[in-house]
JSON list of C-alpha atoms in Angstrom, two decimals:
[
{"chain": "A", "resi": 215, "resn": "MET", "atom": "CA", "xyz": [0.74, 11.67, -22.10]},
{"chain": "A", "resi": 216, "resn": "ARG", "atom": "CA", "xyz": [0.74, 15.00, -20.20]},
{"chain": "A", "resi": 217, "resn": "HIS", "atom": "CA", "xyz": [-0.22, 15.05, -16.53]},
{"chain": "A", "resi": 218, "resn": "ASP", "atom": "CA", "xyz": [-1.80, 18.12, -14.88]},
{"chain": "A", "resi": 219, "resn": "PRO", "atom": "CA", "xyz": [-0.67, 18.24, -11.21]},
{"chain": "A", "resi": 220, "resn": "ASP", "atom": "CA", "xyz": [-3.42, 20.73, -10.22]},
{"chain": "A", "resi": 221, "resn": "ARG", "atom": "CA", "xyz": [-6.10, 18.46, -11.67]},
{"chain": "A", "resi": 222, "resn": "ARG", "atom": "CA", "xyz": [-4.55, 15.46, -9.88]},
{"chain": "A", "resi": 223, "resn": "ARG", "atom": "CA", "xyz": [-4.40, 17.40, -6.60]},
{"chain": "A", "resi": 224, "resn": "PHE", "atom": "CA", "xyz": [-8.06, 18.40, -6.99]},
{"chain": "A", "resi": 225, "resn": "LEU", "atom": "CA", "xyz": [-9.02, 14.82, -7.80]},
{"chain": "A", "resi": 226, "resn": "GLY", "atom": "CA", "xyz": [-6.97, 13.62, -4.84]},
{"chain": "A", "resi": 227, "resn": "VAL", "atom": "CA", "xyz": [-8.78, 15.96, -2.45]},
{"chain": "A", "resi": 228, "resn": "LEU", "atom": "CA", "xyz": [-12.11, 14.96, -3.99]},
{"chain": "A", "resi": 229, "resn": "ALA", "atom": "CA", "xyz": [-11.19, 11.29, -3.57]},
{"chain": "A", "resi": 230, "resn": "VAL", "atom": "CA", "xyz": [-10.18, 11.82, 0.06]},
{"chain": "A", "resi": 231, "resn": "THR", "atom": "CA", "xyz": [-13.45, 13.55, 0.79]},
{"chain": "A", "resi": 232, "resn": "ALA", "atom": "CA", "xyz": [-15.32, 10.66, -0.78]},
{"chain": "A", "resi": 233, "resn": "VAL", "atom": "CA", "xyz": [-13.21, 8.11, 1.12]},
{"chain": "A", "resi": 234, "resn": "ALA", "atom": "CA", "xyz": [-13.67, 9.95, 4.41]},
{"chain": "A", "resi": 235, "resn": "SER", "atom": "CA", "xyz": [-17.43, 10.13, 4.01]},
{"chain": "A", "resi": 236, "resn": "ALA", "atom": "CA", "xyz": [-17.68, 6.57, 2.79]},
{"chain": "A", "resi": 237, "resn": "SER", "atom": "CA", "xyz": [-15.27, 5.11, 5.35]},
{"chain": "A", "resi": 238, "resn": "LEU", "atom": "CA", "xyz": [-17.40, 5.78, 8.44]},
{"chain": "A", "resi": 239, "resn": "PRO", "atom": "CA", "xyz": [-19.32, 2.49, 8.07]},
{"chain": "A", "resi": 240, "resn": "PHE", "atom": "CA", "xyz": [-16.01, 0.63, 7.73]},
{"chain": "A", "resi": 241, "resn": "VAL", "atom": "CA", "xyz": [-14.55, 2.32, 10.81]},
{"chain": "A", "resi": 242, "resn": "LEU", "atom": "CA", "xyz": [-17.67, 1.45, 12.75]},
{"chain": "A", "resi": 243, "resn": "ARG", "atom": "CA", "xyz": [-17.52, -2.10, 11.39]},
{"chain": "A", "resi": 244, "resn": "SER", "atom": "CA", "xyz": [-13.95, -2.45, 12.66]},
{"chain": "A", "resi": 245, "resn": "ILE", "atom": "CA", "xyz": [-15.03, -1.41, 16.16]},
{"chain": "A", "resi": 246, "resn": "ARG", "atom": "CA", "xyz": [-17.58, -4.18, 16.59]},
{"chain": "A", "resi": 247, "resn": "PRO", "atom": "CA", "xyz": [-16.29, -7.68, 17.34]},
{"chain": "A", "resi": 248, "resn": "ALA", "atom": "CA", "xyz": [-15.59, -9.73, 14.24]},
{"chain": "A", "resi": 249, "resn": "VAL", "atom": "CA", "xyz": [-17.88, -12.65, 13.56]},
{"chain": "A", "resi": 250, "resn": "ALA", "atom": "CA", "xyz": [-16.18, -15.82, 12.36]},
{"chain": "A", "resi": 251, "resn": "ALA", "atom": "CA", "xyz": [-18.06, -15.65, 9.06]},
{"chain": "A", "resi": 252, "resn": "ASP", "atom": "CA", "xyz": [-16.77, -12.06, 8.46]},
{"chain": "A", "resi": 253, "resn": "VAL", "atom": "CA", "xyz": [-13.08, -12.96, 8.62]},
{"chain": "A", "resi": 254, "resn": "PRO", "atom": "CA", "xyz": [-11.58, -15.60, 6.35]},
{"chain": "A", "resi": 255, "resn": "PRO", "atom": "CA", "xyz": [-8.89, -17.72, 7.98]},
{"chain": "A", "resi": 256, "resn": "PRO", "atom": "CA", "xyz": [-5.40, -16.26, 7.43]},
{"chain": "A", "resi": 257, "resn": "LYS", "atom": "CA", "xyz": [-3.17, -17.89, 4.87]},
{"chain": "A", "resi": 258, "resn": "THR", "atom": "CA", "xyz": [-0.34, -19.82, 6.49]},
{"chain": "A", "resi": 259, "resn": "GLY", "atom": "CA", "xyz": [2.75, -21.64, 5.30]},
{"chain": "A", "resi": 260, "resn": "PRO", "atom": "CA", "xyz": [5.57, -20.53, 3.04]},
{"chain": "A", "resi": 261, "resn": "VAL", "atom": "CA", "xyz": [5.39, -17.88, 0.33]},
{"chain": "A", "resi": 262, "resn": "THR", "atom": "CA", "xyz": [7.83, -17.39, -2.56]},
{"chain": "A", "resi": 263, "resn": "LEU", "atom": "CA", "xyz": [9.09, -13.81, -2.91]},
{"chain": "A", "resi": 264, "resn": "ASP", "atom": "CA", "xyz": [11.79, -11.92, -4.77]},
{"chain": "A", "resi": 265, "resn": "CYS", "atom": "CA", "xyz": [14.34, -10.77, -2.22]},
{"chain": "A", "resi": 266, "resn": "PHE", "atom": "CA", "xyz": [16.60, -7.72, -2.34]},
{"chain": "A", "resi": 267, "resn": "ALA", "atom": "CA", "xyz": [19.76, -6.74, -0.47]},
{"chain": "A", "resi": 268, "resn": "PRO", "atom": "CA", "xyz": [19.89, -3.43, 1.44]},
{"chain": "A", "resi": 269, "resn": "ASP", "atom": "CA", "xyz": [21.66, -1.90, -1.61]},
{"chain": "A", "resi": 270, "resn": "LYS", "atom": "CA", "xyz": [18.70, -2.96, -3.85]},
{"chain": "A", "resi": 271, "resn": "LYS", "atom": "CA", "xyz": [20.71, -5.78, -5.45]},
{"chain": "A", "resi": 272, "resn": "PRO", "atom": "CA", "xyz": [18.31, -8.59, -6.46]},
{"chain": "A", "resi": 273, "resn": "LEU", "atom": "CA", "xyz": [19.01, -11.78, -4.49]},
{"chain": "A", "resi": 274, "resn": "GLY", "atom": "CA", "xyz": [16.66, -13.97, -6.53]},
{"chain": "A", "resi": 275, "resn": "THR", "atom": "CA", "xyz": [13.67, -15.86, -5.23]},
{"chain": "A", "resi": 276, "resn": "CYS", "atom": "CA", "xyz": [13.44, -16.83, -1.60]},
{"chain": "A", "resi": 277, "resn": "VAL", "atom": "CA", "xyz": [10.91, -18.79, 0.39]},
{"chain": "A", "resi": 278, "resn": "GLU", "atom": "CA", "xyz": [9.74, -17.14, 3.60]},
{"chain": "A", "resi": 279, "resn": "GLU", "atom": "CA", "xyz": [7.12, -18.09, 6.16]},
{"chain": "A", "resi": 280, "resn": "ARG", "atom": "CA", "xyz": [4.01, -15.95, 6.02]},
{"chain": "A", "resi": 281, "resn": "VAL", "atom": "CA", "xyz": [3.70, -13.49, 8.88]},
{"chain": "A", "resi": 282, "resn": "VAL", "atom": "CA", "xyz": [0.44, -14.27, 10.68]},
{"chain": "A", "resi": 283, "resn": "LEU", "atom": "CA", "xyz": [-0.23, -12.46, 13.95]},
{"chain": "A", "resi": 284, "resn": "THR", "atom": "CA", "xyz": [-3.27, -12.04, 16.16]},
{"chain": "A", "resi": 285, "resn": "ASP", "atom": "CA", "xyz": [-5.08, -8.72, 16.12]},
{"chain": "A", "resi": 286, "resn": "GLU", "atom": "CA", "xyz": [-3.56, -7.88, 19.52]},
{"chain": "A", "resi": 287, "resn": "GLN", "atom": "CA", "xyz": [-0.05, -8.69, 18.24]},
{"chain": "A", "resi": 288, "resn": "TRP", "atom": "CA", "xyz": [-0.56, -6.40, 15.21]},
{"chain": "A", "resi": 289, "resn": "LYS", "atom": "CA", "xyz": [-1.79, -3.61, 17.52]},
{"chain": "A", "resi": 290, "resn": "ALA", "atom": "CA", "xyz": [1.34, -3.99, 19.65]},
{"chain": "A", "resi": 291, "resn": "LYS", "atom": "CA", "xyz": [3.67, -4.08, 16.64]},
{"chain": "A", "resi": 292, "resn": "LEU", "atom": "CA", "xyz": [2.26, -1.18, 14.60]},
{"chain": "A", "resi": 293, "resn": "SER", "atom": "CA", "xyz": [1.41, 2.46, 15.22]},
{"chain": "A", "resi": 294, "resn": "THR", "atom": "CA", "xyz": [-2.30, 3.26, 15.45]},
{"chain": "A", "resi": 295, "resn": "ARG", "atom": "CA", "xyz": [-2.26, 4.70, 11.91]},
{"chain": "A", "resi": 296, "resn": "SER", "atom": "CA", "xyz": [-0.32, 1.78, 10.39]},
{"chain": "A", "resi": 297, "resn": "TYR", "atom": "CA", "xyz": [-2.57, -0.72, 12.16]},
{"chain": "A", "resi": 298, "resn": "TYR", "atom": "CA", "xyz": [-5.72, 0.97, 10.80]},
{"chain": "A", "resi": 299, "resn": "ILE", "atom": "CA", "xyz": [-4.31, 1.12, 7.26]},
{"chain": "A", "resi": 300, "resn": "THR", "atom": "CA", "xyz": [-2.78, -2.34, 7.00]},
{"chain": "A", "resi": 301, "resn": "ARG", "atom": "CA", "xyz": [-5.13, -4.45, 9.09]},
{"chain": "A", "resi": 302, "resn": "HIS", "atom": "CA", "xyz": [-8.45, -2.66, 8.42]},
{"chain": "A", "resi": 303, "resn": "GLU", "atom": "CA", "xyz": [-7.93, -1.46, 4.83]},
{"chain": "A", "resi": 304, "resn": "GLY", "atom": "CA", "xyz": [-7.79, 2.17, 5.93]},
{"chain": "A", "resi": 305, "resn": "THR", "atom": "CA", "xyz": [-6.58, 5.19, 3.99]},
{"chain": "A", "resi": 306, "resn": "GLU", "atom": "CA", "xyz": [-4.47, 7.97, 5.45]},
{"chain": "A", "resi": 307, "resn": "PRO", "atom": "CA", "xyz": [-5.27, 11.59, 4.58]},
{"chain": "A", "resi": 308, "resn": "PRO", "atom": "CA", "xyz": [-3.23, 12.84, 1.60]},
{"chain": "A", "resi": 309, "resn": "TYR", "atom": "CA", "xyz": [0.01, 14.76, 2.20]},
{"chain": "A", "resi": 310, "resn": "THR", "atom": "CA", "xyz": [0.28, 13.39, 5.75]},
{"chain": "A", "resi": 311, "resn": "GLY", "atom": "CA", "xyz": [2.30, 10.18, 5.46]},
{"chain": "A", "resi": 312, "resn": "GLU", "atom": "CA", "xyz": [5.88, 10.31, 6.71]},
{"chain": "A", "resi": 313, "resn": "ASN", "atom": "CA", "xyz": [7.54, 9.49, 3.37]},
{"chain": "A", "resi": 314, "resn": "TRP", "atom": "CA", "xyz": [4.91, 10.57, 0.84]},
{"chain": "A", "resi": 315, "resn": "ASN", "atom": "CA", "xyz": [7.19, 13.20, -0.72]},
{"chain": "A", "resi": 316, "resn": "ARG", "atom": "CA", "xyz": [10.56, 11.50, -0.28]},
{"chain": "A", "resi": 317, "resn": "HIS", "atom": "CA", "xyz": [12.74, 11.36, -3.40]},
{"chain": "A", "resi": 318, "resn": "ASP", "atom": "CA", "xyz": [16.07, 9.87, -2.32]},
{"chain": "A", "resi": 319, "resn": "ASN", "atom": "CA", "xyz": [17.41, 6.45, -3.28]},
{"chain": "A", "resi": 320, "resn": "GLY", "atom": "CA", "xyz": [16.04, 3.46, -1.41]},
{"chain": "A", "resi": 321, "resn": "ILE", "atom": "CA", "xyz": [13.48, 0.68, -1.05]},
{"chain": "A", "resi": 322, "resn": "TYR", "atom": "CA", "xyz": [9.98, 0.96, 0.36]},
{"chain": "A", "resi": 323, "resn": "ARG", "atom": "CA", "xyz": [9.39, -2.09, 2.56]},
{"chain": "A", "resi": 324, "resn": "CYS", "atom": "CA", "xyz": [6.26, -3.45, 4.21]},
{"chain": "A", "resi": 325, "resn": "ILE", "atom": "CA", "xyz": [5.73, -2.01, 7.70]},
{"chain": "A", "resi": 326, "resn": "GLY", "atom": "CA", "xyz": [4.42, -5.39, 8.88]},
{"chain": "A", "resi": 327, "resn": "CYS", "atom": "CA", "xyz": [7.03, -7.85, 7.63]},
{"chain": "A", "resi": 328, "resn": "ASP", "atom": "CA", "xyz": [9.82, -5.89, 5.87]},
{"chain": "A", "resi": 329, "resn": "THR", "atom": "CA", "xyz": [9.14, -7.38, 2.43]},
{"chain": "A", "resi": 330, "resn": "ALA", "atom": "CA", "xyz": [10.58, -5.23, -0.39]},
{"chain": "A", "resi": 331, "resn": "LEU", "atom": "CA", "xyz": [7.66, -3.56, -2.20]},
{"chain": "A", "resi": 332, "resn": "TYR", "atom": "CA", "xyz": [8.78, -0.57, -4.29]},
{"chain": "A", "resi": 333, "resn": "ASP", "atom": "CA", "xyz": [12.05, 0.84, -5.61]},
{"chain": "A", "resi": 334, "resn": "SER", "atom": "CA", "xyz": [12.39, 4.62, -5.29]},
{"chain": "A", "resi": 335, "resn": "ALA", "atom": "CA", "xyz": [13.50, 4.66, -8.96]},
{"chain": "A", "resi": 336, "resn": "THR", "atom": "CA", "xyz": [9.87, 3.96, -9.95]},
{"chain": "A", "resi": 337, "resn": "LYS", "atom": "CA", "xyz": [8.35, 6.65, -7.70]},
{"chain": "A", "resi": 338, "resn": "PHE", "atom": "CA", "xyz": [6.74, 9.70, -9.29]},
{"chain": "A", "resi": 339, "resn": "ASP", "atom": "CA", "xyz": [4.82, 12.78, -8.19]},
{"chain": "A", "resi": 340, "resn": "SER", "atom": "CA", "xyz": [1.20, 11.94, -8.92]},
{"chain": "A", "resi": 341, "resn": "GLY", "atom": "CA", "xyz": [-0.14, 15.12, -7.31]},
{"chain": "A", "resi": 342, "resn": "THR", "atom": "CA", "xyz": [-2.38, 13.06, -5.04]},
{"chain": "A", "resi": 343, "resn": "GLY", "atom": "CA", "xyz": [-0.48, 13.30, -1.74]},
{"chain": "A", "resi": 344, "resn": "TRP", "atom": "CA", "xyz": [0.26, 9.58, -1.52]},
{"chain": "A", "resi": 345, "resn": "PRO", "atom": "CA", "xyz": [3.47, 7.80, -2.56]},
{"chain": "A", "resi": 346, "resn": "SER", "atom": "CA", "xyz": [2.92, 6.66, -6.14]},
{"chain": "A", "resi": 347, "resn": "PHE", "atom": "CA", "xyz": [4.95, 4.21, -8.21]},
{"chain": "A", "resi": 348, "resn": "TRP", "atom": "CA", "xyz": [4.63, 3.01, -11.80]},
{"chain": "A", "resi": 349, "resn": "GLN", "atom": "CA", "xyz": [5.49, -0.58, -10.84]},
{"chain": "A", "resi": 350, "resn": "PRO", "atom": "CA", "xyz": [6.27, -2.72, -7.79]},
{"chain": "A", "resi": 351, "resn": "ILE", "atom": "CA", "xyz": [9.81, -3.92, -7.16]},
{"chain": "A", "resi": 352, "resn": "SER", "atom": "CA", "xyz": [8.44, -7.42, -7.89]},
{"chain": "A", "resi": 353, "resn": "LYS", "atom": "CA", "xyz": [4.93, -8.53, -8.77]},
{"chain": "A", "resi": 354, "resn": "ARG", "atom": "CA", "xyz": [5.64, -11.64, -6.72]},
{"chain": "A", "resi": 355, "resn": "ASN", "atom": "CA", "xyz": [5.85, -9.51, -3.54]},
{"chain": "A", "resi": 356, "resn": "ILE", "atom": "CA", "xyz": [2.35, -8.04, -3.81]},
{"chain": "A", "resi": 357, "resn": "VAL", "atom": "CA", "xyz": [-1.15, -9.42, -4.24]},
{"chain": "A", "resi": 358, "resn": "GLN", "atom": "CA", "xyz": [-3.87, -7.60, -6.14]},
{"chain": "A", "resi": 359, "resn": "LYS", "atom": "CA", "xyz": [-7.53, -8.20, -5.41]},
{"chain": "A", "resi": 360, "resn": "THR", "atom": "CA", "xyz": [-10.87, -6.68, -6.30]},
{"chain": "A", "resi": 361, "resn": "ASP", "atom": "CA", "xyz": [-12.13, -4.06, -3.85]},
{"chain": "A", "resi": 362, "resn": "ARG", "atom": "CA", "xyz": [-15.84, -3.23, -3.95]},
{"chain": "A", "resi": 363, "resn": "SER", "atom": "CA", "xyz": [-15.91, -1.21, -0.71]},
{"chain": "A", "resi": 364, "resn": "LEU", "atom": "CA", "xyz": [-16.77, 2.10, -2.43]},
{"chain": "A", "resi": 365, "resn": "LEU", "atom": "CA", "xyz": [-19.20, 2.98, -5.19]},
{"chain": "A", "resi": 366, "resn": "GLU", "atom": "CA", "xyz": [-16.79, 1.83, -7.89]},
{"chain": "A", "resi": 367, "resn": "GLU", "atom": "CA", "xyz": [-14.75, -1.33, -8.26]},
{"chain": "A", "resi": 368, "resn": "ARG", "atom": "CA", "xyz": [-11.04, -0.84, -7.58]},
{"chain": "A", "resi": 369, "resn": "ILE", "atom": "CA", "xyz": [-7.95, -3.03, -7.39]},
{"chain": "A", "resi": 370, "resn": "ALA", "atom": "CA", "xyz": [-6.48, -3.23, -3.87]},
{"chain": "A", "resi": 371, "resn": "VAL", "atom": "CA", "xyz": [-2.80, -4.02, -3.36]},
{"chain": "A", "resi": 372, "resn": "ASN", "atom": "CA", "xyz": [-1.65, -6.12, -0.38]},
{"chain": "A", "resi": 373, "resn": "CYS", "atom": "CA", "xyz": [1.69, -7.48, 0.80]},
{"chain": "A", "resi": 374, "resn": "ALA", "atom": "CA", "xyz": [2.14, -11.10, -0.32]},
{"chain": "A", "resi": 375, "resn": "ARG", "atom": "CA", "xyz": [3.82, -12.13, 2.94]},
{"chain": "A", "resi": 376, "resn": "CYS", "atom": "CA", "xyz": [1.69, -10.60, 5.71]},
{"chain": "A", "resi": 377, "resn": "ASP", "atom": "CA", "xyz": [-1.44, -9.54, 3.77]},
{"chain": "A", "resi": 378, "resn": "ALA", "atom": "CA", "xyz": [-1.06, -5.90, 4.85]},
{"chain": "A", "resi": 379, "resn": "HIS", "atom": "CA", "xyz": [-3.31, -3.55, 2.90]},
{"chain": "A", "resi": 380, "resn": "LEU", "atom": "CA", "xyz": [-1.01, -1.11, 1.06]},
{"chain": "A", "resi": 381, "resn": "GLY", "atom": "CA", "xyz": [-3.25, 0.91, -1.26]},
{"chain": "A", "resi": 382, "resn": "HIS", "atom": "CA", "xyz": [-4.70, 0.62, -4.76]},
{"chain": "A", "resi": 383, "resn": "VAL", "atom": "CA", "xyz": [-3.50, 0.50, -8.36]},
{"chain": "A", "resi": 384, "resn": "PHE", "atom": "CA", "xyz": [-5.00, 2.70, -11.08]},
{"chain": "A", "resi": 385, "resn": "ASP", "atom": "CA", "xyz": [-4.51, 2.90, -14.84]},
{"chain": "A", "resi": 386, "resn": "ASP", "atom": "CA", "xyz": [-3.66, 6.63, -15.01]},
{"chain": "A", "resi": 387, "resn": "GLY", "atom": "CA", "xyz": [0.09, 6.45, -14.37]},
{"chain": "A", "resi": 388, "resn": "PRO", "atom": "CA", "xyz": [3.05, 7.43, -16.52]},
{"chain": "A", "resi": 389, "resn": "ASP", "atom": "CA", "xyz": [5.03, 5.44, -19.05]},
{"chain": "A", "resi": 390, "resn": "PRO", "atom": "CA", "xyz": [6.35, 2.82, -19.28]},
{"chain": "A", "resi": 391, "resn": "THR", "atom": "CA", "xyz": [3.50, 0.94, -17.53]},
{"chain": "A", "resi": 392, "resn": "GLY", "atom": "CA", "xyz": [0.67, 3.50, -17.50]},
{"chain": "A", "resi": 393, "resn": "LEU", "atom": "CA", "xyz": [-0.06, 2.37, -13.93]},
{"chain": "A", "resi": 394, "resn": "ARG", "atom": "CA", "xyz": [-0.19, 4.30, -10.66]},
{"chain": "A", "resi": 395, "resn": "TYR", "atom": "CA", "xyz": [0.36, 2.20, -7.55]},
{"chain": "A", "resi": 396, "resn": "CYS", "atom": "CA", "xyz": [-1.07, 4.68, -5.03]},
{"chain": "A", "resi": 397, "resn": "MET", "atom": "CA", "xyz": [0.18, 3.50, -1.64]},
{"chain": "A", "resi": 398, "resn": "ASN", "atom": "CA", "xyz": [-0.37, 4.59, 1.93]},
{"chain": "A", "resi": 399, "resn": "ALA", "atom": "CA", "xyz": [2.90, 5.88, 3.40]},
{"chain": "A", "resi": 400, "resn": "GLY", "atom": "CA", "xyz": [1.83, 4.40, 6.76]},
{"chain": "A", "resi": 401, "resn": "ALA", "atom": "CA", "xyz": [1.88, 0.90, 5.24]},
{"chain": "A", "resi": 402, "resn": "MET", "atom": "CA", "xyz": [5.57, 1.10, 4.34]},
{"chain": "A", "resi": 403, "resn": "ARG", "atom": "CA", "xyz": [8.91, 2.04, 5.81]},
{"chain": "A", "resi": 404, "resn": "PHE", "atom": "CA", "xyz": [11.64, 3.66, 3.72]},
{"chain": "A", "resi": 405, "resn": "ALA", "atom": "CA", "xyz": [15.07, 1.98, 3.74]},
{"chain": "A", "resi": 406, "resn": "PRO", "atom": "CA", "xyz": [17.60, 4.45, 2.27]},
{"chain": "A", "resi": 407, "resn": "VAL", "atom": "CA", "xyz": [20.45, 3.29, 0.07]},
{"chain": "A", "resi": 408, "resn": "ALA", "atom": "CA", "xyz": [23.73, 5.23, 0.27]}
]
């Protein structure tokens, strides 16, 4: 399957324009106080993950407590951009995230709880301006859910431990999976491996 980077870049800009114009109601919604019926109670208790050493060596499964913070605690912990992305399902503009074009060896970890999410070995240039991967480091470490916030149905990707919104997965990626996990750079931190 041949990928045209110019077409992808055009589609990425088109998508950003659509997201920007469609996101205004969601930004406004996040400004008003949440009503109890709007927000489901956070999941609590332990979660089973696949853990990885700083050198990317798999450590097997581990059981960790979920990270559940108040909205004020998340605001204090995260940058304004990361807070908007992870806690309010935001999207950063393409080509603006700190590590969107990084290609060195390492692990992309959740900005909210440090869970290992993606191995740099599965990263590829999708031409969209967002970090893209053809698979997560472990399917156990992410949660996929249906997102109907735009005109089309998409699959959102969240962190399994702290429920941070990370991005979306699409079926136009490269081999071997054919998937494109299109993530917000502001939802992750890069941990380099020497």
